[in-house]
Coordinates of C-alpha atoms in Angstrom, one line a residue:
Chain W
X1 CA 99.7 184.0 93.4
X2 CA 96.9 186.9 94.0
X3 CA 97.1 189.2 90.8
X4 CA 94.0 190.7 91.7
X5 CA 92.7 191.8 95.0
X6 CA 89.7 193.5 96.7
X7 CA 89.5 194.1 99.3
X8 CA 85.7 194.6 101.6
X9 CA 85.2 196.1 105.0
X10 CA 81.5 194.9 106.5
X11 CA 80.3 196.4 109.0
X12 CA 77.7 194.3 111.1
X13 CA 75.7 195.5 114.4
X14 CA 77.0 192.9 116.6
X15 CA 80.2 194.0 119.1
X16 CA 79.6 192.2 121.8
X17 CA 79.2 188.0 121.5
X18 CA 82.2 187.1 120.4
X19 CA 80.7 183.7 119.2
X20 CA 78.0 185.3 117.4
X21 CA 80.7 188.0 115.0
X22 CA 83.0 185.5 114.6
X23 CA 80.5 182.9 113.1
X24 CA 79.4 185.7 110.7
X25 CA 82.4 187.5 109.5
X26 CA 84.2 183.3 109.1
X27 CA 81.1 182.8 106.8
X28 CA 83.5 184.9 103.7
X29 CA 85.9 182.5 103.9
X30 CA 86.7 180.7 101.4
X31 CA 89.3 179.4 98.4
X32 CA 90.3 182.7 97.5
X33 CA 88.9 184.5 100.2
X34 CA 90.1 185.1 103.6
X35 CA 89.1 187.4 106.5
X36 CA 92.0 188.9 107.8
X37 CA 90.6 190.9 110.5
X38 CA 87.9 190.9 113.0
X39 CA 87.4 194.8 115.6
X40 CA 84.7 193.9 118.3
X41 CA 83.4 197.4 119.8
X42 CA 81.2 196.9 122.5
X43 CA 80.0 200.4 123.0
X44 CA 79.1 200.7 119.4
X45 CA 77.7 196.8 120.0
X46 CA 78.8 196.8 116.0
X47 CA 82.1 194.8 114.6
X48 CA 84.3 195.3 111.7
X49 CA 85.6 192.8 109.5
X50 CA 88.3 192.8 106.7
X51 CA 88.6 191.0 103.6
X52 CA 90.5 190.1 100.8
X53 CA 90.6 188.4 97.8
X54 CA 90.5 187.6 94.3
X55 CA 87.5 189.9 92.4
X56 CA 86.2 186.6 91.1
X57 CA 85.9 185.2 95.0
X58 CA 84.5 188.0 96.7
X59 CA 81.4 187.8 95.9
X60 CA 80.3 184.0 97.2
X61 CA 82.1 185.0 100.3
X62 CA 80.8 188.2 101.1
X63 CA 77.0 187.0 100.1
X64 CA 77.6 183.8 102.9
X65 CA 78.2 186.7 105.4
X66 CA 75.6 188.9 104.8
X67 CA 73.1 185.3 105.1
X68 CA 75.0 184.5 107.7
X69 CA 74.3 188.2 110.1
X70 CA 71.0 188.4 108.6
X71 CA 69.7 184.8 110.4
X72 CA 71.7 185.8 113.6
X73 CA 71.4 189.1 114.0
X74 CA 67.6 190.8 115.2
X75 CA 67.4 195.1 114.6
X76 CA 64.8 194.5 116.8
X77 CA 66.5 194.0 120.0
X78 CA 70.0 196.1 119.1
X79 CA 70.9 198.6 120.8
X80 CA 74.2 200.6 120.7
X81 CA 76.2 204.3 120.3
X82 CA 76.6 203.6 116.2
X83 CA 74.2 204.1 114.0
X84 CA 73.1 201.9 112.0
X85 CA 69.9 200.1 109.4
X86 CA 70.8 196.5 109.2
X87 CA 72.5 193.9 110.4
X88 CA 74.9 194.1 107.9
X89 CA 75.0 197.4 108.0
X90 CA 77.7 199.0 105.0
X91 CA 79.6 196.7 102.5
X92 CA 81.8 198.4 101.9
X93 CA 84.8 197.0 98.6
X94 CA 88.2 199.0 98.0
X95 CA 91.1 198.5 95.3
X96 CA 94.2 197.3 96.3
X97 CA 95.8 195.6 93.5
X98 CA 95.3 195.2 90.2
X99 CA 92.1 196.3 89.9
X100 CA 90.5 199.7 89.2
X101 CA 87.7 201.7 90.8
X102 CA 85.7 200.8 88.1
X103 CA 85.7 197.6 89.0
X104 CA 84.9 196.9 92.7
X105 CA 82.0 199.6 91.7
X106 CA 80.9 196.9 89.4
X107 CA 81.2 194.1 92.1
X108 CA 79.3 195.9 94.4
X109 CA 76.8 196.6 91.8
X110 CA 76.8 192.6 91.6
X111 CA 77.1 191.6 95.8
X112 CA 74.4 193.8 96.5
X113 CA 72.0 193.0 93.7
X114 CA 72.2 189.4 94.8
X115 CA 71.8 190.6 98.6
X116 CA 68.6 191.9 97.4
X117 CA 67.0 189.0 95.2
X118 CA 68.7 185.5 97.1
X119 CA 68.1 187.5 100.9
X120 CA 65.8 189.9 100.6
X121 CA 67.3 192.3 102.2
X122 CA 67.0 196.4 100.7
X123 CA 70.0 197.8 99.0
X124 CA 71.9 201.7 98.5
X125 CA 74.7 201.9 96.7
X126 CA 76.7 204.3 98.3
X127 CA 79.6 206.2 97.4
X128 CA 81.4 205.7 94.4
X129 CA 78.7 203.4 93.4
X130 CA 75.9 205.6 94.2
X131 CA 73.3 206.5 91.5
X132 CA 72.5 209.8 93.3
X133 CA 74.7 212.7 94.2
X134 CA 72.4 212.2 97.5
X135 CA 73.1 208.6 97.9
X136 CA 76.8 209.4 98.2
X137 CA 76.9 209.6 101.6
X138 CA 76.8 207.0 104.0
X139 CA 75.3 209.0 107.0
X140 CA 72.5 210.6 104.4
X141 CA 71.6 206.7 103.6
X142 CA 71.3 206.1 107.2
X143 CA 69.5 209.1 108.6
X144 CA 66.6 207.2 111.0
X145 CA 68.5 204.1 111.5
X146 CA 66.3 200.4 111.6
X147 CA 63.4 202.3 113.5
X148 CA 63.1 205.4 111.0
X149 CA 63.1 202.7 107.6
X150 CA 59.5 201.3 107.1
X151 CA 58.5 205.3 106.9
X152 CA 61.8 206.8 104.9
X153 CA 61.6 203.4 102.0
X154 CA 57.8 204.4 101.4
X155 CA 59.5 207.5 99.7
X156 CA 59.7 207.7 96.3
X157 CA 63.3 209.8 96.4
X158 CA 63.7 206.8 99.2
X159 CA 63.6 203.6 96.9
X160 CA 66.4 201.2 97.5
X161 CA 68.8 200.5 94.4
X162 CA 68.3 196.7 94.6
X163 CA 64.9 194.9 96.5
X164 CA 61.8 195.9 97.2
X165 CA 60.3 199.0 99.6
X166 CA 60.1 197.0 102.4
X167 CA 63.0 196.6 104.7
X168 CA 63.8 192.6 105.8
X169 CA 61.9 192.4 109.4
X170 CA 65.0 191.9 111.3
X171 CA 67.9 192.6 108.9
X172 CA 66.9 196.2 107.8
X173 CA 68.9 197.4 105.3
X174 CA 72.4 197.6 103.5
X175 CA 74.4 200.0 102.1
X176 CA 76.6 198.8 99.6
X177 CA 79.8 200.0 97.5
X178 CA 82.7 201.8 96.8
X179 CA 85.9 203.6 98.6
X180 CA 89.2 204.6 98.5
X181 CA 91.7 202.7 101.6
X182 CA 90.7 204.3 104.8
X183 CA 92.7 204.9 107.9
X184 CA 91.7 204.8 111.6
X185 CA 94.9 207.3 112.1
X186 CA 94.6 208.6 116.4
X187 CA 96.7 211.6 118.0
X188 CA 97.5 211.9 121.4
X189 CA 98.3 214.8 122.9
X190 CA 100.0 216.0 126.0
X191 CA 96.5 217.7 127.9
X192 CA 94.0 217.2 129.5
X193 CA 91.8 219.7 128.0
X194 CA 89.3 218.1 126.2
X195 CA 88.9 221.5 124.3
X196 CA 92.5 221.3 122.8
X197 CA 91.8 218.1 120.9
X198 CA 88.5 219.2 119.9
X199 CA 89.8 222.5 118.5
X200 CA 92.5 221.0 116.8
X201 CA 89.9 218.4 115.4
X202 CA 88.0 221.3 114.0
X203 CA 90.7 222.9 112.3
X204 CA 92.3 219.6 109.8
X205 CA 88.9 218.3 109.2
X206 CA 87.3 219.2 105.8
X207 CA 83.4 219.3 107.2
X208 CA 84.8 222.8 109.0
X209 CA 87.2 224.1 106.9
X210 CA 90.5 221.8 107.0
X211 CA 91.8 219.1 104.2
X212 CA 90.1 217.4 101.8
X213 CA 89.6 213.6 102.7
X214 CA 89.9 214.3 106.9
X215 CA 87.3 213.4 109.1
X216 CA 88.1 213.8 113.0
X217 CA 86.7 214.5 116.6
X218 CA 88.5 214.8 119.9
X219 CA 87.9 212.6 122.0
X220 CA 89.1 212.4 125.8
X221 CA 91.3 208.9 126.7
X222 CA 90.0 208.9 130.5
X223 CA 92.6 206.0 131.7
X224 CA 95.4 207.5 131.0
X225 CA 94.1 211.3 130.9
X226 CA 95.3 212.9 127.9
X227 CA 93.2 213.3 124.7
X228 CA 93.2 212.4 121.0
X229 CA 92.5 214.0 117.6
X230 CA 91.2 210.7 116.3
X231 CA 90.2 210.5 112.1
X232 CA 90.0 208.5 109.4
X233 CA 92.2 209.6 106.3
X234 CA 89.6 209.2 103.5
X235 CA 92.5 209.1 100.3
X236 CA 96.0 208.8 100.8
X237 CA 96.8 209.7 98.1
X238 CA 95.6 212.8 98.4
X239 CA 95.7 213.6 101.5
X240 CA 99.0 212.5 102.8
X241 CA 99.1 210.3 106.1
X242 CA 102.7 212.7 107.5
X243 CA 100.3 216.3 106.0
X244 CA 98.0 215.4 108.6
X245 CA 100.5 214.7 111.6
X246 CA 102.6 218.0 110.7
X247 CA 99.2 220.3 110.3
X248 CA 98.3 218.4 114.4
X249 CA 101.7 218.4 115.4
X250 CA 101.5 222.5 114.5
X251 CA 97.9 223.4 115.8
X252 CA 98.4 221.9 119.2
X253 CA 102.2 223.6 119.7
X254 CA 100.2 227.3 118.5
X255 CA 98.4 225.8 122.0
X256 CA 101.6 224.9 124.1
X257 CA 101.0 221.2 123.3
X258 CA 103.4 218.5 122.5
X259 CA 102.1 215.0 120.3
X260 CA 102.6 212.1 122.6
X261 CA 102.3 210.2 119.7
X262 CA 99.5 208.5 117.1
X263 CA 98.5 205.6 116.4
X264 CA 97.2 203.2 113.3
X265 CA 94.0 201.0 113.6
X266 CA 93.2 198.4 111.7
X267 CA 95.8 198.0 109.0
X268 CA 98.2 201.2 106.3
X269 CA 98.8 200.4 102.6
X270 CA 102.3 199.6 102.3
X271 CA 102.4 203.3 99.6
X272 CA 101.2 205.3 102.9
X273 CA 104.2 204.3 104.6
X274 CA 106.3 204.8 101.2
X275 CA 105.1 208.1 101.2
X276 CA 105.8 208.9 104.4
X277 CA 109.5 208.4 104.2
X278 CA 109.4 209.9 100.3
X279 CA 107.7 213.0 102.8
X280 CA 110.1 213.3 105.6
X281 CA 113.8 212.1 103.8
X282 CA 112.8 214.6 101.1
X283 CA 113.5 212.0 98.5
X284 CA 113.4 212.5 94.6
X285 CA 112.8 210.5 91.8
X286 CA 111.4 207.7 94.5
X287 CA 109.5 204.7 93.1
X288 CA 109.8 201.0 94.6
X289 CA 111.7 200.2 91.9
X290 CA 114.4 201.5 95.2
X291 CA 112.6 199.0 97.6
X292 CA 115.1 195.2 97.8
X293 CA 112.4 193.2 98.6
X294 CA 110.3 193.8 95.5
X295 CA 113.6 193.6 92.9
X296 CA 113.4 190.1 95.1
X297 CA 109.5 189.9 94.5
X298 CA 110.7 190.3 90.6
X299 CA 113.3 187.9 90.8
X300 CA 111.1 185.5 92.1
X301 CA 108.2 185.3 89.5
X302 CA 111.7 185.0 87.0
X303 CA 112.7 182.8 88.8
X304 CA 109.1 180.5 88.5
X305 CA 109.1 181.5 84.9
X306 CA 112.0 179.5 84.4
X307 CA 111.2 176.5 86.3
X308 CA 107.5 176.2 84.6
X309 CA 109.9 176.1 81.4
Chain C
X1 CA 108.9 180.5 97.1
X2 CA 112.5 181.5 98.5
X3 CA 111.9 181.6 102.0
X4 CA 116.2 182.2 103.4
X5 CA 117.4 185.0 100.7
X6 CA 121.2 186.0 101.2
X7 CA 122.2 189.0 99.1
X8 CA 126.0 189.2 97.4
X9 CA 127.0 192.5 95.6
X10 CA 130.3 191.5 94.4
X11 CA 132.4 194.6 92.6
X12 CA 133.8 193.7 89.9
X13 CA 137.2 196.0 88.1
X14 CA 135.8 196.8 84.9
X15 CA 133.3 199.5 84.2
X16 CA 133.9 201.5 80.9
X17 CA 132.7 197.9 78.6
X18 CA 129.0 197.3 79.0
X19 CA 129.5 194.1 77.8
X20 CA 132.2 192.5 80.1
X21 CA 130.3 193.8 82.4
X22 CA 126.8 191.9 81.6
X23 CA 128.2 188.7 80.5
X24 CA 130.5 189.0 84.3
X25 CA 127.1 189.8 86.4
X26 CA 125.1 187.1 84.5
X27 CA 127.5 184.8 85.0
X28 CA 126.1 184.1 88.3
X29 CA 122.1 183.7 87.3
X30 CA 120.4 180.5 87.3
X31 CA 117.6 178.2 89.2
X32 CA 117.4 180.7 92.9
X33 CA 120.2 182.8 91.9
X34 CA 118.8 186.4 90.3
X35 CA 121.3 188.9 89.2
X36 CA 119.2 192.3 89.9
X37 CA 121.1 194.5 89.2
X38 CA 124.5 196.3 87.7
X39 CA 125.8 199.6 88.3
X40 CA 128.6 200.6 86.2
X41 CA 130.7 203.2 86.7
X42 CA 133.2 204.2 83.7
X43 CA 135.2 207.0 85.8
X44 CA 136.4 204.4 88.7
X45 CA 136.6 201.8 85.6
X46 CA 134.5 199.3 88.2
X47 CA 130.8 197.9 88.3
X48 CA 128.9 197.5 91.6
X49 CA 126.5 193.8 91.0
X50 CA 123.4 192.7 93.0
X51 CA 122.7 189.2 93.4
X52 CA 119.8 187.6 95.2
X53 CA 119.2 184.0 96.0
X54 CA 118.5 180.7 98.4
X55 CA 121.3 180.2 100.2
X56 CA 122.3 176.5 98.1
X57 CA 122.4 178.7 95.2
X58 CA 124.5 181.6 95.9
X59 CA 128.0 179.7 95.9
X60 CA 127.2 178.0 92.6
X61 CA 126.1 181.5 90.4
X62 CA 129.2 183.9 92.8
X63 CA 131.6 181.0 91.6
X64 CA 130.4 181.3 87.9
X65 CA 130.8 184.7 88.2
X66 CA 134.1 184.9 89.6
X67 CA 135.0 182.8 86.8
X68 CA 133.7 185.0 84.1
X69 CA 135.7 187.4 85.8
X70 CA 139.3 186.0 85.7
X71 CA 138.7 185.0 82.7
X72 CA 137.5 188.6 81.6
X73 CA 139.6 190.9 83.1
X74 CA 143.4 191.7 83.0
X75 CA 144.4 193.6 86.0
X76 CA 147.8 194.5 84.2
X77 CA 146.2 196.9 81.6
X78 CA 143.2 197.9 84.5
X79 CA 143.7 201.8 85.0
X80 CA 140.8 203.4 87.4
X81 CA 140.4 206.0 90.2
X82 CA 139.5 203.6 92.8
X83 CA 141.2 201.0 94.9
X84 CA 140.9 197.3 93.3
X85 CA 143.5 194.7 94.2
X86 CA 141.5 192.0 92.0
X87 CA 139.4 190.8 88.8
X88 CA 136.8 190.4 91.2
X89 CA 137.8 192.6 94.2
X90 CA 135.5 192.1 97.1
X91 CA 132.7 189.8 97.0
X92 CA 130.5 190.8 100.6
X93 CA 127.1 188.2 101.8
X94 CA 123.7 190.5 103.1
X95 CA 121.6 188.5 105.4
X96 CA 118.2 189.6 104.5
X97 CA 115.1 186.9 105.0
X98 CA 115.5 183.9 107.2
X99 CA 119.2 184.0 107.7
X100 CA 121.0 185.2 110.7
X101 CA 124.8 186.4 109.8
X102 CA 126.0 183.5 110.7
X103 CA 125.0 181.7 107.8
X104 CA 126.5 185.0 105.6
X105 CA 129.5 184.1 107.1
X106 CA 129.9 180.7 106.3
X107 CA 129.1 181.0 103.2
X108 CA 131.3 183.7 102.0
X109 CA 133.7 180.6 104.3
X110 CA 132.6 178.0 101.9
X111 CA 132.5 180.0 98.8
X112 CA 136.0 181.9 99.2
X113 CA 137.6 178.2 100.3
X114 CA 136.6 177.2 96.2
X115 CA 137.5 180.2 94.9
X116 CA 141.3 180.0 95.8
X117 CA 141.0 175.6 95.2
X118 CA 139.2 176.0 91.7
X119 CA 139.9 179.8 90.2
X120 CA 143.3 179.7 92.0
X121 CA 142.8 182.8 93.6
X122 CA 143.7 183.9 96.9
X123 CA 140.8 185.0 99.4
X124 CA 140.9 187.2 102.4
X125 CA 138.0 186.8 105.0
X126 CA 137.1 190.4 105.8
X127 CA 134.2 192.2 107.7
X128 CA 131.4 189.9 110.1
X129 CA 134.1 186.4 108.4
X130 CA 137.7 188.6 109.5
X131 CA 139.9 186.0 110.8
X132 CA 141.7 188.6 112.3
X133 CA 140.7 192.4 114.3
X134 CA 143.8 193.6 111.7
X135 CA 141.1 191.5 108.8
X136 CA 138.1 193.4 109.4
X137 CA 138.1 196.4 107.4
X138 CA 138.7 196.1 104.1
X139 CA 140.5 199.7 103.4
X140 CA 143.2 197.8 105.3
X141 CA 143.4 194.5 103.1
X142 CA 143.7 196.3 99.8
X143 CA 146.3 199.2 100.6
X144 CA 149.2 198.3 98.3
X145 CA 146.2 197.2 95.7
X146 CA 146.5 194.3 92.7
X147 CA 150.5 196.3 92.0
X148 CA 152.2 196.0 95.4
X149 CA 150.3 192.9 96.3
X150 CA 152.8 190.6 94.8
X151 CA 155.5 191.8 98.2
X152 CA 152.3 192.2 100.5
X153 CA 150.6 188.7 100.1
X154 CA 154.9 187.2 100.7
X155 CA 154.4 188.2 104.1
X156 CA 153.8 186.5 106.5
X157 CA 151.0 188.4 108.4
X158 CA 149.1 188.2 105.2
X159 CA 149.0 185.7 104.3
X160 CA 146.0 184.4 102.7
X161 CA 143.0 182.8 104.0
X162 CA 142.2 180.2 101.5
X163 CA 145.2 179.7 98.7
X164 CA 148.9 179.9 98.4
X165 CA 150.8 183.5 99.1
X166 CA 151.0 184.3 95.5
X167 CA 149.0 186.0 93.6
X168 CA 146.8 185.3 90.6
X169 CA 148.9 186.6 86.9
X170 CA 145.8 188.4 86.0
X171 CA 142.7 188.3 88.7
X172 CA 145.5 189.6 92.0
X173 CA 143.5 188.7 95.2
X174 CA 139.7 188.7 96.3
X175 CA 138.1 189.7 99.7
X176 CA 135.1 187.7 101.1
X177 CA 132.8 188.3 103.6
X178 CA 130.1 188.7 105.8
X179 CA 128.5 192.1 106.7
X180 CA 125.1 194.1 107.8
X181 CA 123.3 196.3 104.4
X182 CA 124.1 198.7 103.0
X183 CA 122.8 201.9 102.0
X184 CA 124.4 204.9 99.4
X185 CA 122.5 208.0 100.6
X186 CA 123.0 211.4 98.9
X187 CA 121.6 214.6 100.2
X188 CA 122.0 218.0 98.1
X189 CA 122.3 221.2 99.7
X190 CA 121.5 224.7 98.4
X191 CA 124.8 225.8 97.7
X192 CA 128.0 226.0 94.9
X193 CA 130.8 225.9 98.5
X194 CA 132.2 222.6 98.7
X195 CA 133.7 223.2 102.3
X196 CA 130.2 223.1 103.7
X197 CA 129.7 219.9 102.1
X198 CA 132.6 218.5 103.6
X199 CA 132.2 220.5 106.8
X200 CA 128.8 218.8 107.5
X201 CA 130.5 215.1 106.2
X202 CA 132.6 215.6 109.0
X203 CA 130.8 216.4 111.4
X204 CA 128.0 213.0 111.0
X205 CA 130.6 210.4 110.2
X206 CA 132.3 208.1 113.0
X207 CA 135.6 208.4 111.6
X208 CA 135.4 212.6 113.3
X209 CA 132.9 212.0 115.8
X210 CA 129.4 211.4 114.5
X211 CA 127.0 208.6 113.9
X212 CA 128.5 205.0 114.6
X213 CA 127.3 204.0 111.2
X214 CA 127.8 206.9 108.3
X215 CA 131.0 206.8 106.4
X216 CA 130.5 210.5 104.4
X217 CA 132.6 212.0 101.8
X218 CA 131.1 216.6 100.5
X219 CA 131.4 216.2 97.0
X220 CA 130.6 219.1 94.0
X221 CA 127.8 218.8 92.2
X222 CA 129.8 220.1 89.2
X223 CA 126.3 220.5 86.4
X224 CA 124.4 221.9 88.8
X225 CA 126.0 224.1 90.5
X226 CA 125.8 222.9 94.4
X227 CA 126.8 220.7 96.9
X228 CA 126.5 216.5 98.1
X229 CA 127.2 215.3 101.0
X230 CA 127.5 211.8 99.7
X231 CA 126.7 208.2 102.6
X232 CA 127.0 205.3 103.4
X233 CA 125.1 204.0 106.0
X234 CA 126.3 200.8 107.4
X235 CA 123.8 199.6 109.7
X236 CA 120.5 201.0 109.4
X237 CA 119.1 199.6 112.1
X238 CA 121.2 201.0 114.6
X239 CA 121.8 204.7 112.9
X240 CA 118.4 205.4 111.2
X241 CA 118.1 207.2 108.1
X242 CA 115.8 209.4 109.2
X243 CA 118.5 210.4 112.3
X244 CA 121.7 210.8 109.6
X245 CA 118.7 213.3 106.9
X246 CA 117.2 214.7 110.3
X247 CA 121.1 214.9 111.5
X248 CA 122.9 216.9 107.9
X249 CA 119.5 218.8 107.2
X250 CA 120.2 220.7 111.4
X251 CA 124.6 221.5 110.1
X252 CA 123.3 222.7 107.3
X253 CA 120.9 225.3 108.9
X254 CA 123.6 226.3 111.4
X255 CA 125.5 227.2 107.8
X256 CA 122.3 229.1 106.3
X257 CA 121.9 226.4 103.6
X258 CA 118.7 225.1 102.8
X259 CA 118.8 221.0 102.1
X260 CA 117.3 220.8 98.5
X261 CA 116.1 217.1 98.1
X262 CA 118.1 213.6 98.8
X263 CA 118.6 210.8 96.5
X264 CA 119.4 207.0 97.5
X265 CA 121.5 204.7 95.7
X266 CA 120.8 201.9 94.1
X267 CA 118.2 199.8 96.5
X268 CA 117.1 200.6 100.4
X269 CA 115.2 197.4 102.8
X270 CA 111.7 198.0 103.4
X271 CA 112.2 198.0 106.8
X272 CA 114.0 201.5 106.6
X273 CA 111.5 202.7 104.7
X274 CA 109.1 201.7 107.4
X275 CA 111.5 202.4 110.0
X276 CA 111.6 206.0 109.0
X277 CA 107.6 205.9 108.7
X278 CA 107.3 204.9 112.5
X279 CA 109.7 208.1 113.7
X280 CA 108.3 210.5 111.8
X281 CA 104.4 210.0 112.5
X282 CA 105.9 209.0 116.0
X283 CA 103.9 205.7 115.9
X284 CA 103.3 204.1 118.5
X285 CA 103.0 199.8 119.0
X286 CA 104.4 199.6 115.7
X287 CA 104.9 195.7 113.5
X288 CA 104.4 194.8 110.5
X289 CA 101.1 193.5 111.5
X290 CA 99.8 197.2 111.1
X291 CA 100.9 196.9 107.2
X292 CA 97.4 195.2 104.3
X293 CA 100.3 193.6 102.1
X294 CA 101.8 191.6 105.5
X295 CA 98.1 190.3 106.2
X296 CA 97.7 189.7 102.8
X297 CA 100.4 187.6 102.1
X298 CA 99.4 186.2 105.0
X299 CA 95.8 184.8 103.6
X300 CA 97.8 184.1 100.4
X301 CA 99.6 181.5 102.4
X302 CA 96.8 180.1 103.9
X303 CA 95.0 180.3 100.9
X304 CA 97.6 178.2 98.8
X305 CA 98.1 175.8 102.5
X306 CA 94.0 175.1 102.1
X307 CA 94.2 174.3 98.1
X308 CA 97.4 171.4 98.8
X309 CA 94.5 170.0 101.1

């Protein structure tokens, strides 16, 4: 039915009032545009909303969501551990099927322009949509947060990509962009020693010498009495999950610690799991054509075609 | 579109004349019933045809295929390495989606009855459809082959399940049944020593003390100068692929030999690959709900529903 699919994962600055988060998330629902996940985090007072849709339908859905967030969230009274600068804090678009990264960049720019014009919220384009290298990194844009932005936005080098150099009084500013699919992946270690998780996080993450598309932190899981390496895999095509798992496991072994298990948070694309199977089994000549269900879908399509005639 | 899917994998006694094999295979094509693969083997003079379809449509397709095979193949002039007893030699039905093994057994019996009545070919029910333990094993039924069957079929204990105790003069007899999905899986070893492949095959296969749902043989790959452990995995849910791979790899290591790679012949169900990924990554709480595309399909369905209203 949907030949072309883009995913959008808006992060909003509300993670405690369920009815508010749900009202904002489902403002995006409409024909060709569906909310498939809402993850609320009370500590961070922040929610992650996952939307999928046809490129032609997604812009209206995301705009409706941003409008609802600007009506229901006032950043002047918002408190939470996670850095934030807007009611809708960040809106990334991710290519899923039948679309390119360039399509997502285009869409992010159109949505950004409309957010500025229709809602009066200044917009920064980030990651693949960024208009300068300085604006690729979300953390750099967000530095100073909501409270510091009235001053920051007035500086010439921080003039927004869309909208005036003046923050929205309650909704702040928003970053809109395009990026690859992000896999949130955690590995649990059979130790209560937090320093082991932190050392391994440092060993595997890009920022301190590790794998190019890995962000990692060490956390304690107090209830279970163990520790966890918590990761974002920002490009599973270039840094595959199994390679990350194997590296963490070896680093743990070097410290006399076993891996208890791992956890995928949110969703993972099929292609990433096929890659794990292909690598673990050393399969030569792997292609989607080997997969029974892919063949069946082709047969479906052929059958539907013959019914149309 | 197709909520319930059964796979059918007829083996026919023709692996050399492409136009004949194709004519027989595509006799099965029709609304709700599609041929998705045809693998010809000239040495065995045998072809494997893969069909998927709705339970309600599959019987007609398979019957048309059996009829065409009985018209175009004369077993009196057939030569090939593989044992065979019929023009269509064996017709297994496999549950794929929204159906049970019992549904496949029912279908196999209905198809068997029609093959005997409409085409005059005696039918033996085998595997899950067998009417006695003695008839579960295809090799036991087939023993004696086409040439020996006029005598065998006359014995009271080998009276066919459907049809008279007299073979079809050119098409012989056929086994029809239901079974689990079979994965054809080969592992290449970095040695030219055939005895290593044969020893490992003996170590991993059920018949000589190995894993319950593994059949295995050692083969030389003359052109490459290496050897191969060639396997049929007859129940990937109970004997998962990764466990088989790891066992073969360890057995090879014990003999100082590396695994070069592996090969999936034909198709493999998605669930079998998800299992590999889950095991290789030690994922806790794995479910299909973690997979992006599954969520998208749900969103599709919801969207289609709202369009209907």
